[in-house]
Short mmCIF file of C-alpha atoms and ligand atoms in Angstrom, two decimals:
data_model
loop_
_atom_site.label_atom_id
_atom_site.label_comp_id
_atom_site.label_asym_id
_atom_site.label_seq_id
_atom_site.Cartn_x
_atom_site.Cartn_y
_atom_site.Cartn_z
CA UNK A 325 7.99 -6.90 12.87
CA UNK A 326 4.33 -6.33 12.05
CA UNK A 327 3.33 -6.14 15.70
CA UNK A 328 5.86 -3.64 17.04
CA UNK A 329 6.94 -1.63 13.99
CA UNK A 330 7.76 2.01 14.72
CA UNK A 331 8.19 4.48 11.90
CA UNK A 332 9.05 8.14 11.75
CA UNK A 333 12.26 10.09 11.32
CA UNK A 334 14.36 7.85 13.58
CA UNK A 335 13.90 4.77 11.41
CA UNK A 336 17.36 3.70 10.06
CA UNK A 337 17.86 5.72 6.88
CA UNK A 338 19.22 3.08 4.57
CA UNK A 339 18.41 1.03 1.49
CA UNK A 340 18.50 -2.57 2.60
CA UNK A 341 17.44 -5.54 0.52
CA UNK A 342 17.26 -8.83 2.39
CA UNK A 343 14.94 -10.69 -0.06
CA UNK A 344 13.81 -10.39 -3.66
CA UNK A 345 11.18 -7.68 -4.23
CA UNK A 346 8.50 -8.72 -3.42
CA UNK A 347 9.72 -11.04 -0.65
CA UNK A 348 7.93 -14.13 0.68
CA UNK A 349 5.93 -12.20 3.31
CA UNK A 350 4.65 -9.79 0.72
CA UNK A 351 3.89 -12.59 -1.77
CA UNK A 352 1.76 -14.36 0.81
CA UNK A 353 -0.15 -11.14 1.52
CA UNK A 354 -0.60 -10.44 -2.20
CA UNK A 355 -2.53 -13.71 -2.40
CA UNK A 356 -4.78 -12.48 0.42
CA UNK A 357 -5.18 -9.15 -1.33
CA UNK A 358 -6.13 -10.97 -4.52
CA UNK A 359 -8.76 -12.93 -2.59
CA UNK A 360 -10.32 -10.00 -0.75
CA UNK A 361 -9.59 -6.72 -2.55
CA UNK A 362 -11.27 -5.76 -5.83
CA UNK A 363 -8.92 -6.19 -8.83
CA UNK A 364 -9.77 -2.63 -9.90
CA UNK A 365 -7.60 -1.33 -7.08
CA UNK A 366 -4.11 -1.64 -8.56
CA UNK A 367 -0.64 -1.90 -7.06
CA UNK A 368 2.48 -0.07 -8.26
CA UNK A 369 5.07 -1.83 -6.14
CA UNK A 370 3.82 -5.03 -4.48
CA UNK A 371 5.47 -4.90 -1.04
CA UNK A 372 3.42 -4.67 2.14
CA UNK A 373 4.66 -1.85 4.35
CA UNK A 374 5.01 -2.05 8.13
CA UNK A 375 6.86 1.18 8.94
CA UNK A 376 8.04 4.35 7.19
CA UNK A 377 9.80 7.61 7.98
CA UNK A 378 12.46 10.05 6.83
CA UNK A 379 13.08 8.77 3.31
CA UNK A 380 12.38 5.03 3.64
CA UNK A 381 9.59 2.47 3.61
CA UNK A 382 10.13 -0.84 5.43
CA UNK A 383 8.28 -3.96 4.28
CA UNK A 384 7.14 -7.13 6.05
CA UNK A 385 10.24 -8.98 4.95
CA UNK A 386 12.60 -6.40 6.45
CA UNK A 387 13.53 -4.70 3.18
CA UNK A 388 14.07 -0.96 3.50
CA UNK A 389 13.22 0.94 0.30
CA UNK A 390 14.06 4.52 -0.59
CA UNK A 391 10.88 6.49 -1.16
CA UNK A 392 10.74 8.72 -4.24
CA UNK A 393 6.93 8.79 -4.30
CA UNK A 394 5.67 10.05 -0.91
CA UNK A 395 2.48 8.08 -1.44
CA UNK A 396 1.79 10.31 -4.50
CA UNK A 397 2.99 13.61 -3.05
CA UNK A 398 1.33 13.19 0.33
CA UNK A 399 3.99 12.62 2.99
CA UNK A 400 5.98 15.73 2.15
CA UNK A 401 6.87 16.21 5.83
CA UNK A 402 7.86 12.53 5.99
CA UNK A 403 5.90 9.56 7.22
CA UNK A 404 4.93 9.68 10.88
CA UNK A 405 6.58 13.08 11.24
CA UNK A 406 7.06 14.16 14.88
CA UNK A 407 4.54 17.01 15.05
CA UNK A 408 1.96 15.06 13.07
CA UNK A 409 2.28 12.06 15.33
CA UNK A 410 2.17 14.18 18.49
CA UNK A 411 -0.95 16.11 17.38
CA UNK A 412 -2.76 13.00 16.17
CA UNK A 413 -2.14 11.14 19.42
CA UNK A 414 -3.39 14.09 21.49
CA UNK A 415 -6.50 14.44 19.34
CA UNK A 416 -7.32 10.73 19.41
CA UNK A 417 -7.17 10.87 23.19
CA UNK A 418 -9.48 13.90 23.36
CA UNK A 419 -12.17 13.05 20.79
CA UNK A 420 -12.32 11.49 17.33
CA UNK A 421 -15.40 13.02 15.70
CA UNK A 422 -18.37 15.26 16.32
CA UNK A 423 -19.18 16.31 12.74
CA UNK A 424 -18.16 19.94 12.36
CA UNK A 425 -21.65 20.77 11.01
CA UNK A 426 -23.24 19.46 14.24
CA UNK A 427 -20.88 20.80 16.93
CA UNK A 428 -17.70 22.67 15.83
CA UNK A 429 -14.19 22.46 17.26
CA UNK A 430 -10.99 24.55 17.06
CA UNK A 431 -8.88 22.34 14.77
CA UNK A 432 -11.10 22.94 11.72
CA UNK A 433 -11.08 26.72 12.22
CA UNK A 434 -7.31 26.71 12.83
CA UNK A 435 -6.70 24.89 9.54
CA UNK A 436 -8.92 27.40 7.69
CA UNK A 437 -7.01 30.28 9.29
CA UNK A 438 -3.71 28.69 8.23
CA UNK A 439 -5.00 28.23 4.67
CA UNK A 440 -5.94 31.92 4.54
CA UNK A 441 -2.43 32.85 5.65
CA UNK A 442 -0.52 30.47 3.36
CA UNK A 443 -2.39 30.46 0.03
CA UNK A 444 -1.53 33.11 -2.60
CA UNK A 445 -2.87 36.66 -2.24
CA UNK A 446 -3.58 38.90 0.75
CA UNK A 447 -7.31 39.45 0.13
CA UNK A 448 -9.94 38.27 2.68
CA UNK A 449 -10.22 34.47 2.36
CA UNK A 450 -12.39 31.69 3.74
CA UNK A 451 -12.20 27.91 3.46
CA UNK A 452 -14.26 24.74 3.64
CA UNK A 453 -12.73 21.33 4.39
CA UNK A 454 -13.37 17.94 2.80
CA UNK A 455 -11.92 14.43 2.71
CA UNK A 456 -10.26 13.99 -0.66
CA UNK A 457 -8.89 16.02 -3.52
CA UNK A 458 -11.74 15.05 -5.82
CA UNK A 459 -14.26 16.25 -3.26
CA UNK A 460 -12.46 19.57 -2.98
CA UNK A 461 -12.51 20.01 -6.79
CA UNK A 462 -16.24 19.16 -6.90
CA UNK A 463 -16.96 21.76 -4.23
CA UNK A 464 -14.85 24.41 -5.90
CA UNK A 465 -16.99 23.96 -9.01
CA UNK A 466 -20.19 24.13 -6.93
CA UNK A 467 -19.03 27.42 -5.39
CA UNK A 468 -18.02 28.89 -8.74
CA UNK A 469 -21.42 27.97 -10.24
CA UNK A 470 -23.41 29.57 -7.44
CA UNK A 471 -21.18 32.64 -7.38
CA UNK A 472 -21.45 33.26 -11.15
CA UNK A 473 -24.86 31.79 -11.95
CA UNK A 474 -23.15 30.05 -14.89
CA UNK A 475 -22.76 26.34 -15.70
CA UNK A 476 -19.70 25.70 -17.86
CA UNK A 477 -16.36 24.44 -16.58
CA UNK A 478 -13.14 24.65 -18.60
CA UNK A 479 -10.33 22.19 -17.93
CA UNK A 480 -7.20 21.36 -19.95
CA UNK A 481 -5.57 18.61 -21.95
CA UNK A 482 -3.67 16.15 -19.73
CA UNK A 483 -5.58 17.32 -16.64
CA UNK A 484 -6.17 15.09 -13.63
CA UNK A 485 -8.81 16.17 -11.11
CA UNK A 486 -10.12 12.92 -9.58
CA UNK A 487 -12.26 9.82 -9.93
CA UNK A 488 -15.80 10.97 -8.91
CA UNK A 489 -18.33 11.55 -11.68
CA UNK A 490 -17.75 15.27 -12.15
CA UNK A 491 -13.97 14.98 -11.68
CA UNK A 492 -13.76 12.04 -14.12
CA UNK A 493 -15.38 14.35 -16.65
CA UNK A 494 -12.71 16.91 -15.79
CA UNK A 495 -9.84 14.39 -16.01
CA UNK A 496 -8.42 13.98 -19.51
CA UNK A 497 -7.05 10.45 -19.69
CA UNK A 498 -9.39 7.58 -20.53
CA UNK A 499 -7.43 4.53 -19.30
CA UNK A 500 -7.59 3.71 -16.43
CA UNK A 501 -9.62 6.60 -15.02
CA UNK A 502 -12.72 6.88 -17.20
CA UNK A 503 -13.03 3.80 -19.42
CA UNK A 504 -16.53 2.35 -19.15
CA UNK A 505 -17.55 4.62 -16.25
CA UNK A 506 -19.64 7.13 -18.19
CA UNK A 507 -21.94 8.88 -18.81
CA UNK A 508 -20.07 11.77 -17.28
CA UNK A 509 -21.24 15.10 -15.89
CA UNK A 510 -22.02 17.68 -18.56
CA UNK A 511 -20.86 21.23 -19.22
CA UNK A 512 -17.19 20.32 -18.98
CA UNK A 513 -15.04 21.64 -21.86
CA UNK A 514 -11.37 20.99 -22.59
CA UNK A 515 -8.86 23.58 -23.78
CA UNK A 516 -5.30 23.07 -25.01
CA UNK A 517 -2.63 23.15 -22.30
CA UNK A 518 0.76 24.78 -22.64
CA UNK A 519 3.21 21.89 -23.14
CA UNK A 520 6.55 23.45 -24.11
CA UNK A 521 8.26 20.18 -25.22
CA UNK A 522 5.39 19.38 -27.60
CA UNK A 523 3.99 22.75 -28.77
CA UNK A 524 7.04 25.02 -28.60
CA UNK A 525 4.70 27.98 -27.92
CA UNK A 526 5.40 30.91 -25.64
CA UNK A 527 3.14 31.20 -22.61
CA UNK A 528 1.30 34.11 -24.20
CA UNK A 529 0.73 32.25 -27.47
CA UNK A 530 -0.40 29.09 -25.70
CA UNK A 531 -2.83 31.18 -23.61
CA UNK A 532 -4.16 32.91 -26.72
CA UNK A 533 -4.74 29.48 -28.33
CA UNK A 534 -6.64 28.25 -25.22
CA UNK A 535 -8.66 31.45 -24.92
CA UNK A 536 -9.69 31.20 -28.58
CA UNK A 537 -11.02 27.68 -27.98
CA UNK A 538 -12.88 28.86 -24.88
CA UNK A 539 -14.33 31.86 -26.73
CA UNK A 540 -15.49 29.89 -29.76
CA UNK A 541 -16.63 26.65 -28.07
CA UNK A 542 -17.98 27.84 -24.71
CA UNK A 543 -18.37 31.63 -24.53
CA UNK A 544 -17.31 33.62 -21.49
CA UNK A 545 -20.92 34.46 -20.60
CA UNK A 546 -21.60 30.74 -19.98
CA UNK A 547 -18.40 29.98 -18.15
CA UNK A 548 -18.37 29.61 -14.38
CA UNK A 549 -14.74 28.63 -13.90
CA UNK A 550 -11.40 27.61 -15.35
CA UNK A 551 -9.78 24.82 -13.37
CA UNK A 552 -6.07 24.22 -13.89
CA UNK A 553 -3.13 22.46 -12.25
CA UNK A 554 -0.32 25.09 -12.20
CA UNK A 555 2.09 22.17 -12.72
CA UNK A 556 0.39 19.11 -14.21
CA UNK A 557 0.38 16.13 -11.85
CA UNK A 558 -0.73 12.76 -13.23
CA UNK A 559 -0.66 14.34 -16.73
CA UNK A 560 3.15 14.42 -16.73
CA UNK A 561 4.62 17.16 -14.49
CA UNK A 562 4.41 19.63 -17.35
CA UNK A 563 5.34 23.15 -16.29
CA UNK A 564 3.44 25.58 -18.58
CA UNK A 565 5.52 28.14 -20.46
CA UNK A 566 6.09 31.34 -18.46
CA UNK A 567 3.20 33.74 -18.91
CA UNK A 568 0.58 31.09 -19.63
CA UNK A 569 -0.98 31.03 -16.17
CA UNK A 570 -0.91 34.84 -15.66
CA UNK A 571 -2.55 35.39 -19.07
CA UNK A 572 -5.33 32.92 -18.33
CA UNK A 573 -5.89 34.40 -14.89
CA UNK A 574 -6.09 37.91 -16.35
CA UNK A 575 -8.58 36.78 -19.01
CA UNK A 576 -10.69 35.06 -16.33
CA UNK A 577 -10.70 38.20 -14.23
CA UNK A 578 -11.69 40.41 -17.18
CA UNK A 579 -14.58 38.08 -18.00
CA UNK A 580 -16.02 37.38 -14.56
CA UNK A 581 -14.81 33.77 -14.69
CA UNK A 582 -13.61 32.14 -11.45
CA UNK A 583 -9.96 31.06 -11.78
CA UNK A 584 -9.37 27.87 -9.77
CA UNK A 585 -5.88 26.50 -9.17
CA UNK A 586 -5.91 22.77 -8.39
CA UNK A 587 -2.85 22.67 -6.06
CA UNK A 588 -3.73 19.23 -4.71
CA UNK A 589 -0.46 17.70 -5.96
CA UNK A 590 1.68 20.83 -6.35
CA UNK A 591 0.80 22.57 -3.06
CA UNK A 592 2.32 22.69 0.41
CA UNK A 593 6.02 23.26 -0.29
CA UNK A 594 6.33 20.51 -2.93
CA UNK A 595 7.50 22.88 -5.69
CA UNK A 596 9.81 24.96 -3.52
CA UNK A 597 7.21 27.52 -2.49
CA UNK A 598 4.03 27.15 -0.48
CA UNK A 599 2.07 26.86 -3.73
CA UNK A 600 3.04 26.44 -7.38
CA UNK A 601 0.94 29.51 -8.25
CA UNK A 602 3.41 31.57 -6.21
CA UNK A 603 6.21 31.04 -8.75
CA UNK A 604 4.55 33.36 -11.25
CA UNK A 605 2.74 35.54 -8.74
CA UNK A 606 -0.63 34.16 -9.87
CA UNK A 607 -3.42 34.80 -7.34
CA UNK A 608 -6.24 32.30 -7.99
CA UNK A 609 -9.81 33.09 -6.93
CA UNK A 610 -10.09 29.60 -5.41
CA UNK A 611 -7.39 27.08 -4.54
CA UNK A 612 -7.97 23.36 -3.95
CA UNK A 613 -5.61 21.55 -1.61
CA UNK A 614 -5.21 17.99 -0.26
CA UNK A 615 -2.36 15.45 -0.20
CA UNK A 616 0.61 17.26 1.41
CA UNK A 617 -1.64 19.29 3.69
CA UNK A 618 -1.97 16.66 6.42
CA UNK A 619 1.07 14.37 6.41
CA UNK A 620 -0.94 11.32 5.27
CA UNK A 621 -4.35 11.79 6.87
CA UNK A 622 -7.31 12.38 4.55
CA UNK A 623 -8.01 16.11 4.38
CA UNK A 624 -8.74 18.53 1.57
CA UNK A 625 -9.74 22.16 1.32
CA UNK A 626 -11.21 24.83 -0.89
CA UNK A 627 -9.87 28.27 -0.05
CA UNK A 628 -10.74 31.48 -1.79
CA UNK A 629 -12.08 34.99 -1.91
CA UNK A 630 -14.43 35.44 1.03
CA UNK A 631 -17.23 36.86 -1.11
CA UNK A 632 -17.06 33.90 -3.50
CA UNK A 633 -16.95 31.35 -0.70
CA UNK A 634 -19.88 33.05 1.03
CA UNK A 635 -22.09 33.06 -2.07
CA UNK A 636 -23.25 29.56 -1.13
CA UNK A 637 -26.36 29.31 1.06
CA UNK A 638 -26.01 28.03 4.64
CA UNK A 639 -25.94 24.24 4.62
CA UNK A 640 -24.86 24.07 0.95
CA UNK A 641 -21.32 22.88 1.73
CA UNK A 642 -20.27 20.06 4.03
CA UNK A 643 -20.17 16.32 4.60
CA UNK A 644 -20.09 13.97 7.55
CA UNK A 645 -16.33 13.76 7.87
CA UNK A 646 -15.02 16.89 6.14
CA UNK A 647 -12.40 18.48 8.38
CA UNK A 648 -12.30 15.52 10.74
CA UNK A 649 -10.58 16.56 13.98
CA UNK A 650 -7.76 13.99 13.67
CA UNK A 651 -7.03 15.03 10.10
CA UNK A 652 -7.06 18.70 11.15
CA UNK A 653 -4.65 17.97 14.02
CA UNK A 654 -2.38 16.22 11.50
CA UNK A 655 -2.58 19.20 9.15
CA UNK A 656 -1.62 21.62 11.92
CA UNK A 657 1.33 19.35 12.76
CA UNK A 658 2.41 19.14 9.15
CA UNK A 659 2.19 22.91 8.64
CA UNK A 660 4.27 23.34 11.83
CA UNK A 661 6.92 20.96 10.39
CA UNK A 662 6.94 22.85 7.08
CA UNK A 663 7.46 26.21 8.80
CA UNK A 664 9.96 25.02 11.40
CA UNK A 665 12.18 23.19 8.93
CA UNK A 666 11.59 25.59 6.03
CA UNK A 667 10.55 22.70 3.81
CA UNK A 668 9.98 25.01 0.82
CA UNK A 669 13.72 25.71 0.84
CA UNK A 670 14.38 22.02 1.33
CA UNK A 671 12.22 21.28 -1.73
CA UNK A 672 14.33 23.69 -3.79
CA UNK A 673 17.57 22.05 -2.63
CA UNK A 674 16.22 18.58 -3.36
CA UNK A 675 15.14 19.84 -6.79
CA UNK A 676 18.62 21.08 -7.54
CA UNK A 677 20.19 17.83 -6.44
CA UNK A 678 17.75 15.75 -8.54
CA UNK A 679 18.19 18.03 -11.56
CA UNK A 680 21.99 17.67 -11.45
CA UNK A 681 21.77 13.90 -11.22
CA UNK A 682 19.21 13.71 -14.06
CA UNK A 683 21.30 15.97 -16.30
CA UNK A 684 24.27 13.67 -15.85
CA UNK A 685 22.14 10.62 -16.68
CA UNK A 686 20.66 12.36 -19.74
CA UNK A 687 24.17 12.86 -21.20
CA UNK A 688 24.43 9.10 -21.82
CA UNK A 689 20.77 8.36 -22.54
CA UNK A 690 19.19 10.33 -25.35
CA UNK A 691 15.86 8.62 -24.63
CA UNK A 692 15.46 11.44 -22.05
CA UNK A 693 13.73 14.14 -24.09
CA UNK A 694 13.26 16.60 -21.26
CA UNK A 695 13.97 17.16 -17.57
CA UNK A 696 11.33 19.38 -16.02
CA UNK A 697 9.44 20.29 -12.90
CA UNK A 698 9.74 22.64 -9.98
CA UNK A 699 11.47 21.94 -6.67
CA UNK A 700 10.86 18.43 -5.43
CA UNK A 701 8.25 17.81 -8.13
CA UNK A 702 10.52 16.74 -10.95
CA UNK A 703 10.26 14.40 -13.92
CA UNK A 704 11.85 13.22 -17.13
CA UNK A 705 9.94 12.50 -20.31
CA UNK A 706 11.15 9.49 -22.36
CA UNK A 707 10.86 9.60 -26.13
CA UNK A 708 12.47 7.82 -29.08
CA UNK A 709 15.80 9.68 -29.49
CA UNK A 710 15.58 12.93 -31.43
CA UNK A 711 11.74 12.81 -31.57
CA UNK A 712 8.76 13.42 -29.29
CA UNK A 713 7.40 9.89 -29.87
CA UNK A 714 6.59 8.62 -26.35
CA UNK A 715 8.52 5.59 -25.04
CA UNK A 716 6.31 4.07 -22.31
CA UNK A 717 8.03 0.65 -22.66
CA UNK A 718 11.44 2.00 -21.61
CA UNK A 719 9.78 4.09 -18.91
CA UNK A 720 8.15 0.99 -17.42
CA UNK A 721 11.43 -0.94 -17.64
CA UNK A 722 13.41 1.74 -15.84
CA UNK A 723 10.79 2.02 -13.13
CA UNK A 724 10.62 -1.78 -12.68
CA UNK A 725 14.41 -1.92 -12.30
CA UNK A 726 14.23 0.70 -9.53
CA UNK A 727 11.54 -1.25 -7.74
CA UNK A 728 13.54 -4.48 -7.86
CA UNK A 729 16.53 -2.59 -6.48
CA UNK A 730 14.79 -0.97 -3.56
CA UNK A 731 13.67 2.44 -4.83
CA UNK A 732 10.00 3.39 -4.89
CA UNK A 733 9.38 5.25 -8.15
CA UNK A 734 6.27 6.39 -9.99
CA UNK A 735 5.46 7.05 -13.63
CA UNK A 736 2.79 9.35 -15.09
CA UNK A 737 1.85 11.20 -18.26
CA UNK A 738 -0.85 10.82 -20.90
CA UNK A 739 1.34 8.28 -22.74
CA UNK A 740 2.81 6.70 -19.60
CA UNK A 741 6.26 7.87 -20.64
CA UNK A 742 7.07 10.23 -17.79
CA UNK A 743 9.21 9.10 -14.86
CA UNK A 744 8.44 11.34 -11.89
CA UNK A 745 10.23 12.03 -8.62
CA UNK A 746 8.38 13.11 -5.47
CA UNK A 747 10.65 12.33 -2.51
CA UNK A 748 9.51 13.22 0.98
CA UNK A 749 11.13 16.54 1.94
CA UNK A 750 12.51 14.73 5.00
CA UNK A 751 14.84 12.62 2.85
CA UNK A 752 18.61 13.03 3.43
CA UNK A 753 21.02 14.12 0.69
CA UNK A 754 22.86 10.80 1.02
CA UNK A 755 19.75 8.69 0.56
CA UNK A 756 18.59 10.80 -2.36
CA UNK A 757 21.98 10.34 -4.01
CA UNK A 758 21.83 6.59 -3.48
CA UNK A 759 18.35 6.51 -5.05
CA UNK A 760 19.67 8.31 -8.11
CA UNK A 761 22.62 5.89 -8.32
CA UNK A 762 19.95 3.24 -8.77
CA UNK A 763 18.08 5.35 -11.34
CA UNK A 764 21.37 5.75 -13.29
CA UNK A 765 21.96 1.94 -13.11
CA UNK A 766 18.38 1.42 -14.26
CA UNK A 767 19.01 3.46 -17.44
CA UNK A 768 22.28 1.61 -18.12
CA UNK A 769 20.72 -1.82 -17.46
CA UNK A 770 17.72 -1.19 -19.80
CA UNK A 771 19.63 0.55 -22.61
N1 PLZ B 1528 -6.22 16.93 -8.37
C1 PLZ B 1528 -4.04 17.66 -9.18
O1 PLZ B 1528 -3.15 15.08 -8.32
C2 PLZ B 1528 -4.82 13.10 -7.08
C3 PLZ B 1528 -4.36 10.23 -8.01
C4 PLZ B 1528 -4.00 8.83 -7.80
P1 PLZ B 1528 -7.82 12.53 -4.48
N2 PLZ B 1528 -3.72 12.54 -7.79
C5 PLZ B 1528 -3.37 11.18 -7.46
C6 PLZ B 1528 -5.01 7.91 -8.36
O2 PLZ B 1528 -4.65 7.15 -9.29
O3 PLZ B 1528 -6.17 7.90 -7.88
C7 PLZ B 1528 -5.31 14.47 -7.52
C8 PLZ B 1528 -4.43 15.40 -8.14
C9 PLZ B 1528 -4.93 16.64 -8.54
C10 PLZ B 1528 -7.06 16.08 -7.79
C11 PLZ B 1528 -6.65 14.83 -7.33
C12 PLZ B 1528 -7.63 13.93 -6.66
O4 PLZ B 1528 -7.31 13.77 -5.31
O5 PLZ B 1528 -7.46 12.82 -3.07
O6 PLZ B 1528 -7.16 11.29 -5.04
O7 PLZ B 1528 -9.31 12.49 -4.67
#
């Protein structure tokens, strides 16, 4: 199996369990992992994968698992999607690297042109490409600082922006992301996020509360940028109350502050539109992208107002691999798949199907305090019935049941009590339904 595995959309679309999870082949490999890979690199579901495509992952033991995680919102077009595979093969055969800063090539420029077309707003835009989401966030902050001549960065409660030094400072949650890794970069300030389940505030009131904190604790004159996830990712798939994002964006504009949308998890059709900012007509000054952009290859971007992007001196932005030609070829393939199959519409349909299933489950299980999300970025928050006291124990139990029964699920949230669903947009209705049969069983079995 390992030698000749072929993934992609033609892989049999079925949940198939032929061993316990993990099976003997995976267990053997977990011992090797333990011997050679640093313990700090964790594992959510300990099966070793040999092929994936459509809506399934196949492991070394021949188990076929339904994927509700997309490798954390990355393989939105599906694993080994046709256009991605075709473009990557062609690019590997032509050349693998030159370093765009040494000798340029078309793929990089083509991706930047596509980003200008697809990101919110019809102003003149430019982009720079990087390798990871964290690197994109770091560079967005660099650009905002040069453009404004100011230092301070405002982020929000429950934010996740990465694991590098600056982005650890920007990320809210201590364990596992920050604990012991300080000291962190300075001039990062945290404002309260709109969290409707927990604060009950309207978007306008939540924005006024955040702006008051920014005013009193930072001061607009010192503030380079506000960085915000339009739908929280790792922090729990919280959708801010309507009006929150537009009010913050308007305040930023009025005060010469760069408004940066971190669309690394929410972007590229995931929420049922090209970008989550589109749902409320918010036009960010800069947008960071990664994950879903390239169908699984490492690529990230910062896209924004041309005059902001061009405020940085020549040579001030870059990196050896940023915008690698193979990753750019994959991105062009994945954008082609998204357009051709209207994956934004598919994300909306998947969202409706998931919402209906979750509503039915919630009728019998009052541990589900809220169903929320947009499109195919959906979650449920688990709390002690009738309260907002987080229930991470039940959340972990439900997720573990799904894993043992062949469904790849992820949790998130500041308290670890959010069960999130991020299926590839290439999943079939039937497979998605079967996955939610297992989720329903998981709630019944752990009640
Ligand atoms: N911004 C909004 O979601 C990555 C992290 C997984 P990188 N989220 C998954 C983990 O435990 O490391 C993310 C994100 C948002 C930035 C990032 C960072 O992107 O590509 O992981 O650096």
